[in-house]
mmCIF file of C-alpha atoms in Angstrom:
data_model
loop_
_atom_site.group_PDB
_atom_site.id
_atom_site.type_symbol
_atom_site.label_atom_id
_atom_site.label_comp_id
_atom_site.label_asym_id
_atom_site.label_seq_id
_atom_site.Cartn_x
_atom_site.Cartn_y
_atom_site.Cartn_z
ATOM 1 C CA UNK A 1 17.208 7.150 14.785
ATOM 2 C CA UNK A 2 13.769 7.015 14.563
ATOM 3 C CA UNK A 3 11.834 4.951 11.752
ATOM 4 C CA UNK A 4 8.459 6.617 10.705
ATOM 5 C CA UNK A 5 5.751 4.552 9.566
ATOM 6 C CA UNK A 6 3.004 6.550 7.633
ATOM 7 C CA UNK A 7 -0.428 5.199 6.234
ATOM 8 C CA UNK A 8 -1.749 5.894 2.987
ATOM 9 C CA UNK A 9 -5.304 4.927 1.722
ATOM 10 C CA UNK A 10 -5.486 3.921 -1.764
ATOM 11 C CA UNK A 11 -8.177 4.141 -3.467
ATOM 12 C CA UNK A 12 -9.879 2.621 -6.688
ATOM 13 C CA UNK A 13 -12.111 -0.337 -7.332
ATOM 14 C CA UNK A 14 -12.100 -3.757 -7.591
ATOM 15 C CA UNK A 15 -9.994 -5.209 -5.088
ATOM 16 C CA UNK A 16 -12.284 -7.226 -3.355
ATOM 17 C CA UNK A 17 -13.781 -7.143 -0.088
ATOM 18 C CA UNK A 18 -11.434 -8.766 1.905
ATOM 19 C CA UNK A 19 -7.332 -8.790 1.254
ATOM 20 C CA UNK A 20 -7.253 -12.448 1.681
ATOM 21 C CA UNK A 21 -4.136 -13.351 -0.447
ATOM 22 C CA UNK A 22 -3.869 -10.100 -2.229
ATOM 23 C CA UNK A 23 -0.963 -7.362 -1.632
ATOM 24 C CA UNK A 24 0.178 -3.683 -1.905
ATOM 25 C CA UNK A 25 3.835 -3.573 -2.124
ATOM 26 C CA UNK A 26 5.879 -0.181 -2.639
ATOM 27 C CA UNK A 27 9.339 -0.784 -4.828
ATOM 28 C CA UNK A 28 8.581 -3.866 -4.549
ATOM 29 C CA UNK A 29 8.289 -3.604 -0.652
ATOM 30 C CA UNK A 30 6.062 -5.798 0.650
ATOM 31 C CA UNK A 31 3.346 -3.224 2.379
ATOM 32 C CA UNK A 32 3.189 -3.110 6.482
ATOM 33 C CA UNK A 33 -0.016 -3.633 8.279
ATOM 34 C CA UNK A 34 -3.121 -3.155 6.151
ATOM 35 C CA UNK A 35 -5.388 -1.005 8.490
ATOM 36 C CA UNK A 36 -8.444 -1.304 6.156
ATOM 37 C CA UNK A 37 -9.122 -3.488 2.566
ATOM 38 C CA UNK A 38 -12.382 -2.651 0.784
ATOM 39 C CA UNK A 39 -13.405 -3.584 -2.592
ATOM 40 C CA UNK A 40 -13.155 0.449 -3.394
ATOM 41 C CA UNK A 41 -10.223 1.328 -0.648
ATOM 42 C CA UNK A 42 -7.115 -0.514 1.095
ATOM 43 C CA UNK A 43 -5.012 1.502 4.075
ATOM 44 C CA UNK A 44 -1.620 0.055 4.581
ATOM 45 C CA UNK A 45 1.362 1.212 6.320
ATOM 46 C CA UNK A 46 4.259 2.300 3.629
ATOM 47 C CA UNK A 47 7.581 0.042 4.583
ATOM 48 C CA UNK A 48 10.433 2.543 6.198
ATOM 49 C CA UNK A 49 13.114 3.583 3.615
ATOM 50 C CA UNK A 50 11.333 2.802 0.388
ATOM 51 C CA UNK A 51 12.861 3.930 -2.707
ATOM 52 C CA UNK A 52 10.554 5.945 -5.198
ATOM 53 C CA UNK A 53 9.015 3.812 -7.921
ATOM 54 C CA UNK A 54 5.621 1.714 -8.027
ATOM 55 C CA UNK A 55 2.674 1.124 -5.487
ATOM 56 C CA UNK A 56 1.404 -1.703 -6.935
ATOM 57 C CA UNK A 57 -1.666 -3.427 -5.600
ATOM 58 C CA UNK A 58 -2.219 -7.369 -6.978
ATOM 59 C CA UNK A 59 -5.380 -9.276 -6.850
ATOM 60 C CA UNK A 60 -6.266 -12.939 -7.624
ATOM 61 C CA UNK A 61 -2.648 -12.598 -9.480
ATOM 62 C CA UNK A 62 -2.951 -9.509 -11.018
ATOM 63 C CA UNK A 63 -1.246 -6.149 -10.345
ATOM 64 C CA UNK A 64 -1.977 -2.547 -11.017
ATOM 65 C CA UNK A 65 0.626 -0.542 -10.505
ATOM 66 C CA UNK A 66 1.244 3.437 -10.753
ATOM 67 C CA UNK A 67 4.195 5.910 -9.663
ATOM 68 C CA UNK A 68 5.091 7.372 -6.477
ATOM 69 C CA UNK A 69 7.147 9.415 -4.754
ATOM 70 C CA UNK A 70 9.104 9.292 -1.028
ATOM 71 C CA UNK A 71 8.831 12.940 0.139
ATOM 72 C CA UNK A 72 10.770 13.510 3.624
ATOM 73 C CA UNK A 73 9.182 14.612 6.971
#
């Protein structure tokens, strides 16, 4: 079985310019390998078998969080 890894780009403002000890997690999924982190955009790679529920991104502490989906390939 193969396990996909896909990037998504999420995009807002605010969450600094570098990730330092800031994370994107996915159900709660700690996020793979963050590609990019902007103060207006972060690219991560989404953790294999994730259950639908909240990308959340948290800075200096505190999270922001909003719904998502797991659509199949």
């Amino acid at each position: 079985r193969r396990v996909l890894f896909r990037s998504v780009t999420i995009q807002g403002y605010g969450f600094g310019a570098e990730q330092a000890e800031s994370t994107v997690t996915f159900g709660g999924v700690v996020a793979g390998e963050v590609s990019e982190w902007t103060d207006t955009s972060i690219t991560v790679l989404v953790p294999p078998g994730v259950s639908p529920g909240a990308a959340a991104v948290t800075v200096k502490g505190v999270a922001a969080a909003t719904p998502f989906r797991v659509i199949g390939c």
